[in-house]
Amino acid sequence: MSVVVVGSINQDVVARVARIPAPGETLLASSLVRTGGGKGANQAVAARRAGGAEVAFVGAVGTDAAGAALRAALEADGIDVSGVVQVDEVTGTALISVDASGENAIVVAAGANAARDSLTDAQGAVVASASVLLTQLEIPVALVRDAAAARGEGAWHVLNAAPSAPFASARDALLAATDVLIVNEHEALEAAGVEALDDAVAELARTVRGLVVTLGSRGCLVVCGDERTAVPAHVVTPVDTTGAGDTFCGVLAAALAASGRRPDAVGLDLLADAARAGAAASALAVTRPGAQDAVPTSDEVAAFRKENRP
């Protein structure tokens, strides 16, 4: 299997509002949509649909109707869901407000995503088949560490340290098991425990083979050892930024898998090229509503890159 994603799967409940409500304020939404989400599932869809990789997803859903529907949707996208287990919890749910400019505010109830802190034997076998293992932190840190330990020799571990709050408790162990770390500015500062971005980049780059710091509309910074380069963003008019970072991560992981190179062969050229592919896919995704629904196809990404320079 080229890319195995171990992570969260949620039902997203998305309300469109004129603006993000202030504390104590009630707003009327113009629409309400239920759709597939969760950082892990979003990244799996991106790696498969936009990145063109063979993908398996490892996670947990509840025994409710939402869990069955979300699992079926991944399978319909061509994703191997043999590593998705059912647990006696509600399926994870994200409550999302999206304003008129496309910005969002999200509250996540982890549910089934937090029910396990280790892989089953069957899930471990799926992870061991990966060329690239992709994880995030919407699941227990212990489960991320277990997945990293289960990957085969020569397999990549790409960690998207988001949300950043759980990272501090196991920072050293997680970084020691990570080849490529992807963080945004806020997550970089929290992960490094410093207040200046340059200091955070220097600190994190010393501990992983490759570092990608996403900078929103300013693109991203790619660092390998003492080398670094800026990858500019494509200029688009955003409709909904939900899942944009997940699309970036999934496509980057797919590009690493397609390279056929091992983690010890990572270089600035490879990682920057993977980041450029991720940046194009995420730019296209923000022009559409939703998370998984907004992920473009690989053909759409190729056409977009041909016609739109960052």
PDB file of C-alpha atoms in Angstrom:
ATOM      1  CA  MET A   1       0.000   0.000   0.000  1.00  0.00           C
ATOM      2  CA  SER A   2       1.504   3.381  -0.966  1.00  0.00           C
ATOM      3  CA  VAL A   3      -0.015   5.671   1.704  1.00  0.00           C
ATOM      4  CA  VAL A   4      -1.573   4.547   4.972  1.00  0.00           C
ATOM      5  CA  VAL A   5      -3.318   7.236   7.005  1.00  0.00           C
ATOM      6  CA  VAL A   6      -3.860   6.590  10.710  1.00  0.00           C
ATOM      7  CA  GLY A   7      -6.180   9.220  12.080  1.00  0.00           C
ATOM      8  CA  SER A   8      -9.577  10.629  12.858  1.00  0.00           C
ATOM      9  CA  ILE A   9     -12.837  10.319  10.970  1.00  0.00           C
ATOM     10  CA  ASN A  10     -15.750  12.638  11.764  1.00  0.00           C
ATOM     11  CA  GLN A  11     -19.129  13.648  10.563  1.00  0.00           C
ATOM     12  CA  ASP A  12     -18.850  17.369   9.824  1.00  0.00           C
ATOM     13  CA  VAL A  13     -21.921  19.467  10.607  1.00  0.00           C
ATOM     14  CA  VAL A  14     -21.315  22.703   8.703  1.00  0.00           C
ATOM     15  CA  ALA A  15     -23.318  25.914   9.218  1.00  0.00           C
ATOM     16  CA  ARG A  16     -22.854  28.855   6.844  1.00  0.00           C
ATOM     17  CA  VAL A  17     -23.035  32.150   8.712  1.00  0.00           C
ATOM     18  CA  ALA A  18     -22.412  35.791   7.914  1.00  0.00           C
ATOM     19  CA  ARG A  19     -19.621  35.918  10.495  1.00  0.00           C
ATOM     20  CA  ILE A  20     -18.179  33.728  13.227  1.00  0.00           C
ATOM     21  CA  PRO A  21     -20.329  34.346  16.345  1.00  0.00           C
ATOM     22  CA  ALA A  22     -18.848  36.129  19.333  1.00  0.00           C
ATOM     23  CA  PRO A  23     -19.106  34.589  22.838  1.00  0.00           C
ATOM     24  CA  GLY A  24     -22.744  34.635  23.954  1.00  0.00           C
ATOM     25  CA  GLU A  25     -24.027  35.573  20.489  1.00  0.00           C
ATOM     26  CA  THR A  26     -26.621  33.601  18.519  1.00  0.00           C
ATOM     27  CA  LEU A  27     -26.647  33.808  14.726  1.00  0.00           C
ATOM     28  CA  LEU A  28     -28.996  32.324  12.151  1.00  0.00           C
ATOM     29  CA  ALA A  29     -27.265  30.085   9.604  1.00  0.00           C
ATOM     30  CA  SER A  30     -28.113  30.316   5.927  1.00  0.00           C
ATOM     31  CA  SER A  31     -27.574  26.566   5.441  1.00  0.00           C
ATOM     32  CA  LEU A  32     -26.625  23.374   7.269  1.00  0.00           C
ATOM     33  CA  VAL A  33     -24.798  20.435   5.664  1.00  0.00           C
ATOM     34  CA  ARG A  34     -23.611  17.085   7.052  1.00  0.00           C
ATOM     35  CA  THR A  35     -20.589  15.636   5.283  1.00  0.00           C
ATOM     36  CA  GLY A  36     -17.488  13.528   5.770  1.00  0.00           C
ATOM     37  CA  GLY A  37     -14.599  14.979   7.741  1.00  0.00           C
ATOM     38  CA  GLY A  38     -11.910  14.348  10.323  1.00  0.00           C
ATOM     39  CA  LYS A  39      -8.284  15.259   9.658  1.00  0.00           C
ATOM     40  CA  GLY A  40      -7.244  11.685   9.021  1.00  0.00           C
ATOM     41  CA  ALA A  41     -10.104  10.817   6.671  1.00  0.00           C
ATOM     42  CA  ASN A  42      -9.723  14.143   4.848  1.00  0.00           C
ATOM     43  CA  GLN A  43      -6.036  13.434   4.263  1.00  0.00           C
ATOM     44  CA  ALA A  44      -6.791   9.923   3.051  1.00  0.00           C
ATOM     45  CA  VAL A  45      -9.282  11.258   0.510  1.00  0.00           C
ATOM     46  CA  ALA A  46      -6.764  13.878  -0.652  1.00  0.00           C
ATOM     47  CA  ALA A  47      -3.958  11.334  -1.049  1.00  0.00           C
ATOM     48  CA  ARG A  48      -6.262   9.097  -3.097  1.00  0.00           C
ATOM     49  CA  ARG A  49      -8.369  11.515  -5.129  1.00  0.00           C
ATOM     50  CA  ALA A  50      -5.973  14.417  -5.654  1.00  0.00           C
ATOM     51  CA  GLY A  51      -2.663  12.599  -5.175  1.00  0.00           C
ATOM     52  CA  GLY A  52      -3.542   9.466  -7.124  1.00  0.00           C
ATOM     53  CA  ALA A  53      -1.975   7.122  -4.556  1.00  0.00           C
ATOM     54  CA  GLU A  54      -3.111   3.728  -3.355  1.00  0.00           C
ATOM     55  CA  VAL A  55      -4.464   4.549   0.104  1.00  0.00           C
ATOM     56  CA  ALA A  56      -5.609   2.709   3.210  1.00  0.00           C
ATOM     57  CA  PHE A  57      -7.245   4.380   6.183  1.00  0.00           C
ATOM     58  CA  VAL A  58      -6.874   3.149   9.764  1.00  0.00           C
ATOM     59  CA  GLY A  59      -9.278   4.556  12.337  1.00  0.00           C
ATOM     60  CA  ALA A  60     -12.423   3.995  14.372  1.00  0.00           C
ATOM     61  CA  VAL A  61     -16.110   4.754  13.996  1.00  0.00           C
ATOM     62  CA  GLY A  62     -19.094   4.149  16.242  1.00  0.00           C
ATOM     63  CA  THR A  63     -21.862   1.635  15.650  1.00  0.00           C
ATOM     64  CA  ASP A  64     -24.218   4.424  14.594  1.00  0.00           C
ATOM     65  CA  ALA A  65     -25.488   5.245  11.116  1.00  0.00           C
ATOM     66  CA  ALA A  66     -22.971   8.070  10.700  1.00  0.00           C
ATOM     67  CA  GLY A  67     -20.064   5.674  11.148  1.00  0.00           C
ATOM     68  CA  ALA A  68     -21.373   3.266   8.532  1.00  0.00           C
ATOM     69  CA  ALA A  69     -21.974   6.101   6.064  1.00  0.00           C
ATOM     70  CA  LEU A  70     -18.522   7.602   6.545  1.00  0.00           C
ATOM     71  CA  ARG A  71     -16.827   4.232   6.109  1.00  0.00           C
ATOM     72  CA  ALA A  72     -18.826   3.569   2.944  1.00  0.00           C
ATOM     73  CA  ALA A  73     -17.902   6.988   1.527  1.00  0.00           C
ATOM     74  CA  LEU A  74     -14.187   6.283   1.940  1.00  0.00           C
ATOM     75  CA  GLU A  75     -14.597   2.905   0.288  1.00  0.00           C
ATOM     76  CA  ALA A  76     -16.456   4.528  -2.616  1.00  0.00           C
ATOM     77  CA  ASP A  77     -13.425   6.784  -3.107  1.00  0.00           C
ATOM     78  CA  GLY A  78     -11.260   3.692  -3.636  1.00  0.00           C
ATOM     79  CA  ILE A  79      -9.728   3.721  -0.151  1.00  0.00           C
ATOM     80  CA  ASP A  80      -8.989   0.454   1.684  1.00  0.00           C
ATOM     81  CA  VAL A  81     -11.069   0.559   4.889  1.00  0.00           C
ATOM     82  CA  SER A  82     -10.106  -2.840   6.281  1.00  0.00           C
ATOM     83  CA  GLY A  83      -8.313  -0.970   9.085  1.00  0.00           C
ATOM     84  CA  VAL A  84     -11.463   0.881  10.224  1.00  0.00           C
ATOM     85  CA  VAL A  85     -12.852  -0.678  13.417  1.00  0.00           C
ATOM     86  CA  GLN A  86     -16.204  -0.191  15.116  1.00  0.00           C
ATOM     87  CA  VAL A  87     -16.199   0.736  18.801  1.00  0.00           C
ATOM     88  CA  ASP A  88     -18.917   1.278  21.379  1.00  0.00           C
ATOM     89  CA  GLU A  89     -18.847   5.076  21.129  1.00  0.00           C
ATOM     90  CA  VAL A  90     -20.535   7.684  18.991  1.00  0.00           C
ATOM     91  CA  THR A  91     -18.769   8.480  15.744  1.00  0.00           C
ATOM     92  CA  GLY A  92     -16.601  11.598  15.950  1.00  0.00           C
ATOM     93  CA  THR A  93     -18.381  14.847  15.142  1.00  0.00           C
ATOM     94  CA  ALA A  94     -17.134  18.303  14.146  1.00  0.00           C
ATOM     95  CA  LEU A  95     -19.336  21.379  14.520  1.00  0.00           C
ATOM     96  CA  ILE A  96     -18.143  23.931  11.971  1.00  0.00           C
ATOM     97  CA  SER A  97     -19.161  27.538  11.357  1.00  0.00           C
ATOM     98  CA  VAL A  98     -18.045  28.997   8.020  1.00  0.00           C
ATOM     99  CA  ASP A  99     -18.332  32.740   7.454  1.00  0.00           C
ATOM    100  CA  ALA A 100     -18.832  34.758   4.289  1.00  0.00           C
ATOM    101  CA  SER A 101     -15.084  35.043   3.655  1.00  0.00           C
ATOM    102  CA  GLY A 102     -14.517  31.292   3.930  1.00  0.00           C
ATOM    103  CA  GLU A 103     -12.927  31.345   7.389  1.00  0.00           C
ATOM    104  CA  ASN A 104     -14.102  28.816   9.924  1.00  0.00           C
ATOM    105  CA  ALA A 105     -14.404  27.987  13.621  1.00  0.00           C
ATOM    106  CA  ILE A 106     -14.460  24.308  14.581  1.00  0.00           C
ATOM    107  CA  VAL A 107     -15.367  22.311  17.692  1.00  0.00           C
ATOM    108  CA  VAL A 108     -14.577  18.584  17.592  1.00  0.00           C
ATOM    109  CA  ALA A 109     -16.148  15.885  19.772  1.00  0.00           C
ATOM    110  CA  ALA A 110     -13.679  13.011  19.356  1.00  0.00           C
ATOM    111  CA  GLY A 111     -16.044  10.138  20.166  1.00  0.00           C
ATOM    112  CA  ALA A 112     -14.773   6.907  18.617  1.00  0.00           C
ATOM    113  CA  ASN A 113     -11.507   8.553  17.585  1.00  0.00           C
ATOM    114  CA  ALA A 114     -10.377   8.628  21.216  1.00  0.00           C
ATOM    115  CA  ALA A 115     -11.527   5.120  22.105  1.00  0.00           C
ATOM    116  CA  ARG A 116      -8.257   3.283  21.357  1.00  0.00           C
ATOM    117  CA  ASP A 117      -4.613   4.065  22.118  1.00  0.00           C
ATOM    118  CA  SER A 118      -3.058   1.115  20.253  1.00  0.00           C
ATOM    119  CA  LEU A 119      -3.509  -0.680  16.936  1.00  0.00           C
ATOM    120  CA  THR A 120      -5.198  -4.035  16.565  1.00  0.00           C
ATOM    121  CA  ASP A 121      -3.104  -6.770  14.941  1.00  0.00           C
ATOM    122  CA  ALA A 122      -5.040  -6.309  11.703  1.00  0.00           C
ATOM    123  CA  GLN A 123      -4.475  -2.547  11.761  1.00  0.00           C
ATOM    124  CA  GLY A 124      -0.773  -3.080  12.434  1.00  0.00           C
ATOM    125  CA  ALA A 125      -0.545  -5.265   9.335  1.00  0.00           C
ATOM    126  CA  VAL A 126      -2.095  -2.485   7.243  1.00  0.00           C
ATOM    127  CA  VAL A 127       0.410   0.045   8.605  1.00  0.00           C
ATOM    128  CA  ALA A 128       3.296  -2.315   7.900  1.00  0.00           C
ATOM    129  CA  SER A 129       2.322  -2.291   4.194  1.00  0.00           C
ATOM    130  CA  ALA A 130       2.805   1.478   3.860  1.00  0.00           C
ATOM    131  CA  SER A 131       5.428   3.279   1.824  1.00  0.00           C
ATOM    132  CA  VAL A 132       4.316   6.446   3.600  1.00  0.00           C
ATOM    133  CA  LEU A 133       2.555   6.577   6.965  1.00  0.00           C
ATOM    134  CA  LEU A 134       0.620   9.805   7.536  1.00  0.00           C
ATOM    135  CA  THR A 135      -0.669  10.736  11.004  1.00  0.00           C
ATOM    136  CA  GLN A 136      -2.174  13.706  12.851  1.00  0.00           C
ATOM    137  CA  LEU A 137      -3.085  14.507  16.458  1.00  0.00           C
ATOM    138  CA  GLU A 138      -6.886  14.257  16.489  1.00  0.00           C
ATOM    139  CA  ILE A 139      -6.304  10.747  17.854  1.00  0.00           C
ATOM    140  CA  PRO A 140      -4.460   9.729  21.054  1.00  0.00           C
ATOM    141  CA  VAL A 141      -0.713  10.408  20.945  1.00  0.00           C
ATOM    142  CA  ALA A 142      -0.077   6.827  22.089  1.00  0.00           C
ATOM    143  CA  LEU A 143      -1.852   5.568  18.962  1.00  0.00           C
ATOM    144  CA  VAL A 144       0.349   7.751  16.748  1.00  0.00           C
ATOM    145  CA  ARG A 145       3.442   6.362  18.444  1.00  0.00           C
ATOM    146  CA  ASP A 146       2.163   2.802  18.042  1.00  0.00           C
ATOM    147  CA  ALA A 147       1.554   3.390  14.350  1.00  0.00           C
ATOM    148  CA  ALA A 148       5.027   4.865  13.850  1.00  0.00           C
ATOM    149  CA  ALA A 149       6.557   1.796  15.506  1.00  0.00           C
ATOM    150  CA  ALA A 150       4.507  -0.553  13.287  1.00  0.00           C
ATOM    151  CA  ARG A 151       5.682   0.845   9.945  1.00  0.00           C
ATOM    152  CA  GLY A 152       8.064  -1.217   7.856  1.00  0.00           C
ATOM    153  CA  GLU A 153      11.753  -0.596   7.296  1.00  0.00           C
ATOM    154  CA  GLY A 154      12.289   2.237   4.853  1.00  0.00           C
ATOM    155  CA  ALA A 155       8.762   3.634   5.209  1.00  0.00           C
ATOM    156  CA  TRP A 156       8.208   7.345   5.742  1.00  0.00           C
ATOM    157  CA  HIS A 157       6.389   8.772   8.723  1.00  0.00           C
ATOM    158  CA  VAL A 158       4.824  12.137   7.950  1.00  0.00           C
ATOM    159  CA  LEU A 159       3.332  13.762  11.047  1.00  0.00           C
ATOM    160  CA  ASN A 160       0.929  16.662  10.791  1.00  0.00           C
ATOM    161  CA  ALA A 161       1.144  17.951  14.372  1.00  0.00           C
ATOM    162  CA  ALA A 162      -2.383  19.347  14.408  1.00  0.00           C
ATOM    163  CA  PRO A 163      -4.056  20.192  16.633  1.00  0.00           C
ATOM    164  CA  SER A 164      -0.883  21.134  18.465  1.00  0.00           C
ATOM    165  CA  ALA A 165      -2.117  20.828  22.062  1.00  0.00           C
ATOM    166  CA  PRO A 166      -1.426  17.072  22.478  1.00  0.00           C
ATOM    167  CA  PHE A 167       2.083  17.381  21.038  1.00  0.00           C
ATOM    168  CA  ALA A 168       3.928  18.765  24.067  1.00  0.00           C
ATOM    169  CA  SER A 169       3.329  15.703  26.241  1.00  0.00           C
ATOM    170  CA  ALA A 170       5.279  13.422  23.905  1.00  0.00           C
ATOM    171  CA  ARG A 171       7.297  15.840  21.779  1.00  0.00           C
ATOM    172  CA  ASP A 172      10.680  14.123  21.898  1.00  0.00           C
ATOM    173  CA  ALA A 173       9.293  10.635  21.299  1.00  0.00           C
ATOM    174  CA  LEU A 174       7.100  11.800  18.426  1.00  0.00           C
ATOM    175  CA  LEU A 175       9.866  13.744  16.702  1.00  0.00           C
ATOM    176  CA  ALA A 176      12.275  10.833  17.063  1.00  0.00           C
ATOM    177  CA  ALA A 177       9.800   8.691  15.107  1.00  0.00           C
ATOM    178  CA  THR A 178       9.051  11.348  12.444  1.00  0.00           C
ATOM    179  CA  ASP A 179      10.726  11.870   9.076  1.00  0.00           C
ATOM    180  CA  VAL A 180       8.693  14.868   7.856  1.00  0.00           C
ATOM    181  CA  LEU A 181       6.876  17.238  10.212  1.00  0.00           C
ATOM    182  CA  ILE A 182       4.101  19.486   8.875  1.00  0.00           C
ATOM    183  CA  VAL A 183       2.911  22.375  11.058  1.00  0.00           C
ATOM    184  CA  ASN A 184       1.386  25.804  10.631  1.00  0.00           C
ATOM    185  CA  GLU A 185       2.906  28.864  12.295  1.00  0.00           C
ATOM    186  CA  HIS A 186       0.984  28.478  15.555  1.00  0.00           C
ATOM    187  CA  GLU A 187       1.720  24.757  15.750  1.00  0.00           C
ATOM    188  CA  ALA A 188       5.415  25.359  15.038  1.00  0.00           C
ATOM    189  CA  LEU A 189       5.687  27.763  17.964  1.00  0.00           C
ATOM    190  CA  GLU A 190       3.876  25.386  20.325  1.00  0.00           C
ATOM    191  CA  ALA A 191       5.844  22.349  19.168  1.00  0.00           C
ATOM    192  CA  ALA A 192       9.164  24.122  19.635  1.00  0.00           C
ATOM    193  CA  GLY A 193       8.160  25.903  22.845  1.00  0.00           C
ATOM    194  CA  VAL A 194       9.458  29.284  21.649  1.00  0.00           C
ATOM    195  CA  GLU A 195       7.919  32.639  20.718  1.00  0.00           C
ATOM    196  CA  ALA A 196       9.653  33.475  17.421  1.00  0.00           C
ATOM    197  CA  LEU A 197       9.008  31.561  14.198  1.00  0.00           C
ATOM    198  CA  ASP A 198      12.664  31.628  13.087  1.00  0.00           C
ATOM    199  CA  ASP A 199      13.664  30.041  16.395  1.00  0.00           C
ATOM    200  CA  ALA A 200      10.927  27.432  16.045  1.00  0.00           C
ATOM    201  CA  VAL A 201      12.050  26.519  12.541  1.00  0.00           C
ATOM    202  CA  ALA A 202      15.672  26.162  13.659  1.00  0.00           C
ATOM    203  CA  GLU A 203      14.694  24.024  16.646  1.00  0.00           C
ATOM    204  CA  LEU A 204      12.362  21.687  14.760  1.00  0.00           C
ATOM    205  CA  ALA A 205      14.641  21.343  11.727  1.00  0.00           C
ATOM    206  CA  ARG A 206      17.341  19.909  13.975  1.00  0.00           C
ATOM    207  CA  THR A 207      15.140  16.992  14.980  1.00  0.00           C
ATOM    208  CA  VAL A 208      13.481  15.784  11.753  1.00  0.00           C
ATOM    209  CA  ARG A 209      14.731  15.052   8.243  1.00  0.00           C
ATOM    210  CA  GLY A 210      12.238  17.436   6.681  1.00  0.00           C
ATOM    211  CA  LEU A 211      10.092  20.291   7.988  1.00  0.00           C
ATOM    212  CA  VAL A 212       7.196  22.041   6.272  1.00  0.00           C
ATOM    213  CA  VAL A 213       5.668  25.143   7.868  1.00  0.00           C
ATOM    214  CA  THR A 214       2.444  26.189   6.177  1.00  0.00           C
ATOM    215  CA  LEU A 215       1.812  29.935   6.074  1.00  0.00           C
ATOM    216  CA  GLY A 216      -1.711  30.231   4.677  1.00  0.00           C
ATOM    217  CA  SER A 217      -1.948  32.687   1.804  1.00  0.00           C
ATOM    218  CA  ARG A 218       1.832  33.172   1.983  1.00  0.00           C
ATOM    219  CA  GLY A 219       2.522  29.584   0.933  1.00  0.00           C
ATOM    220  CA  CYS A 220       4.873  27.439   2.978  1.00  0.00           C
ATOM    221  CA  LEU A 221       8.470  27.111   4.097  1.00  0.00           C
ATOM    222  CA  VAL A 222      10.306  23.855   3.361  1.00  0.00           C
ATOM    223  CA  VAL A 223      13.430  22.988   5.352  1.00  0.00           C
ATOM    224  CA  CYS A 224      15.852  20.066   5.064  1.00  0.00           C
ATOM    225  CA  GLY A 225      18.881  20.342   7.300  1.00  0.00           C
ATOM    226  CA  ASP A 226      20.613  23.644   6.555  1.00  0.00           C
ATOM    227  CA  GLU A 227      18.698  24.174   3.310  1.00  0.00           C
ATOM    228  CA  ARG A 228      15.371  25.923   2.993  1.00  0.00           C
ATOM    229  CA  THR A 229      13.089  27.326   0.328  1.00  0.00           C
ATOM    230  CA  ALA A 230       9.808  29.186   0.184  1.00  0.00           C
ATOM    231  CA  VAL A 231       6.940  27.686  -1.805  1.00  0.00           C
ATOM    232  CA  PRO A 232       4.489  30.445  -2.802  1.00  0.00           C
ATOM    233  CA  ALA A 233       0.732  30.019  -2.664  1.00  0.00           C
ATOM    234  CA  HIS A 234      -1.634  30.204  -5.620  1.00  0.00           C
ATOM    235  CA  VAL A 235      -3.899  33.244  -5.597  1.00  0.00           C
ATOM    236  CA  VAL A 236      -7.553  32.161  -5.437  1.00  0.00           C
ATOM    237  CA  THR A 237     -10.795  33.480  -4.019  1.00  0.00           C
ATOM    238  CA  PRO A 238     -11.641  31.255  -1.044  1.00  0.00           C
ATOM    239  CA  VAL A 239     -15.118  29.869  -0.474  1.00  0.00           C
ATOM    240  CA  ASP A 240     -14.352  27.571   2.472  1.00  0.00           C
ATOM    241  CA  THR A 241     -10.942  26.919   4.041  1.00  0.00           C
ATOM    242  CA  THR A 242     -12.127  23.835   5.967  1.00  0.00           C
ATOM    243  CA  GLY A 243      -9.820  20.913   5.174  1.00  0.00           C
ATOM    244  CA  ALA A 244      -7.350  22.921   3.090  1.00  0.00           C
ATOM    245  CA  GLY A 245      -4.424  21.899   5.270  1.00  0.00           C
ATOM    246  CA  ASP A 246      -5.555  18.272   5.145  1.00  0.00           C
ATOM    247  CA  THR A 247      -5.628  18.361   1.355  1.00  0.00           C
ATOM    248  CA  PHE A 248      -2.076  19.744   1.400  1.00  0.00           C
ATOM    249  CA  CYS A 249      -0.849  16.978   3.713  1.00  0.00           C
ATOM    250  CA  GLY A 250      -2.510  14.144   1.807  1.00  0.00           C
ATOM    251  CA  VAL A 251      -1.147  15.231  -1.559  1.00  0.00           C
ATOM    252  CA  LEU A 252       2.330  15.809  -0.129  1.00  0.00           C
ATOM    253  CA  ALA A 253       2.327  12.270   1.284  1.00  0.00           C
ATOM    254  CA  ALA A 254       1.164  10.867  -2.060  1.00  0.00           C
ATOM    255  CA  ALA A 255       3.987  12.702  -3.842  1.00  0.00           C
ATOM    256  CA  LEU A 256       6.563  11.221  -1.466  1.00  0.00           C
ATOM    257  CA  ALA A 257       5.153   7.753  -2.102  1.00  0.00           C
ATOM    258  CA  ALA A 258       5.243   8.301  -5.880  1.00  0.00           C
ATOM    259  CA  SER A 259       8.915   9.314  -5.712  1.00  0.00           C
ATOM    260  CA  GLY A 260       9.952   5.797  -4.738  1.00  0.00           C
ATOM    261  CA  ARG A 261      12.626   7.255  -2.464  1.00  0.00           C
ATOM    262  CA  ARG A 262      13.263   6.266   1.138  1.00  0.00           C
ATOM    263  CA  PRO A 263      13.313   8.749   4.022  1.00  0.00           C
ATOM    264  CA  ASP A 264      17.111   8.711   4.210  1.00  0.00           C
ATOM    265  CA  ALA A 265      17.149  10.030   0.629  1.00  0.00           C
ATOM    266  CA  VAL A 266      14.976  13.046   1.357  1.00  0.00           C
ATOM    267  CA  GLY A 267      16.292  16.319   0.031  1.00  0.00           C
ATOM    268  CA  LEU A 268      15.058  19.849  -0.401  1.00  0.00           C
ATOM    269  CA  ASP A 269      14.201  19.213  -4.051  1.00  0.00           C
ATOM    270  CA  LEU A 270      11.942  16.249  -3.310  1.00  0.00           C
ATOM    271  CA  LEU A 271      10.179  17.807  -0.349  1.00  0.00           C
ATOM    272  CA  ALA A 272       9.680  21.163  -2.091  1.00  0.00           C
ATOM    273  CA  ASP A 273       8.205  19.451  -5.159  1.00  0.00           C
ATOM    274  CA  ALA A 274       5.819  17.513  -2.911  1.00  0.00           C
ATOM    275  CA  ALA A 275       4.856  20.757  -1.160  1.00  0.00           C
ATOM    276  CA  ARG A 276       4.170  22.444  -4.508  1.00  0.00           C
ATOM    277  CA  ALA A 277       1.777  19.659  -5.440  1.00  0.00           C
ATOM    278  CA  GLY A 278       0.061  19.980  -2.064  1.00  0.00           C
ATOM    279  CA  ALA A 279      -0.181  23.754  -2.388  1.00  0.00           C
ATOM    280  CA  ALA A 280      -1.900  23.528  -5.770  1.00  0.00           C
ATOM    281  CA  ALA A 281      -4.419  20.946  -4.553  1.00  0.00           C
ATOM    282  CA  SER A 282      -5.242  22.905  -1.396  1.00  0.00           C
ATOM    283  CA  ALA A 283      -5.648  26.154  -3.362  1.00  0.00           C
ATOM    284  CA  LEU A 284      -8.182  24.459  -5.600  1.00  0.00           C
ATOM    285  CA  ALA A 285      -9.931  22.919  -2.585  1.00  0.00           C
ATOM    286  CA  VAL A 286     -10.599  26.255  -0.875  1.00  0.00           C
ATOM    287  CA  THR A 287     -12.586  27.438  -3.891  1.00  0.00           C
ATOM    288  CA  ARG A 288     -15.245  24.824  -3.015  1.00  0.00           C
ATOM    289  CA  PRO A 289     -17.374  24.208   0.071  1.00  0.00           C
ATOM    290  CA  GLY A 290     -16.709  21.353   2.470  1.00  0.00           C
ATOM    291  CA  ALA A 291     -13.693  19.269   3.425  1.00  0.00           C
ATOM    292  CA  GLN A 292     -13.731  15.912   1.622  1.00  0.00           C
ATOM    293  CA  ASP A 293     -16.325  17.209  -0.831  1.00  0.00           C
ATOM    294  CA  ALA A 294     -13.914  19.967  -1.871  1.00  0.00           C
ATOM    295  CA  VAL A 295     -10.916  17.726  -2.621  1.00  0.00           C
ATOM    296  CA  PRO A 296     -10.157  17.925  -6.361  1.00  0.00           C
ATOM    297  CA  THR A 297      -9.166  15.028  -8.626  1.00  0.00           C
ATOM    298  CA  SER A 298      -5.589  14.523  -9.754  1.00  0.00           C
ATOM    299  CA  ASP A 299      -6.579  15.587 -13.294  1.00  0.00           C
ATOM    300  CA  GLU A 300      -8.074  18.799 -11.929  1.00  0.00           C
ATOM    301  CA  VAL A 301      -4.892  19.506  -9.968  1.00  0.00           C
ATOM    302  CA  ALA A 302      -2.714  18.898 -13.039  1.00  0.00           C
ATOM    303  CA  ALA A 303      -4.836  21.261 -15.150  1.00  0.00           C
ATOM    304  CA  PHE A 304      -4.840  23.885 -12.394  1.00  0.00           C
ATOM    305  CA  ARG A 305      -1.035  23.767 -12.070  1.00  0.00           C
ATOM    306  CA  LYS A 306      -0.641  24.102 -15.826  1.00  0.00           C
ATOM    307  CA  GLU A 307      -2.860  27.185 -15.998  1.00  0.00           C
ATOM    308  CA  ASN A 308      -2.129  28.870 -12.664  1.00  0.00           C
ATOM    309  CA  ARG A 309       1.343  29.785 -11.492  1.00  0.00           C
ATOM    310  CA  PRO A 310       1.728  30.509  -7.756  1.00  0.00           C
TER     311      PRO A 310
END
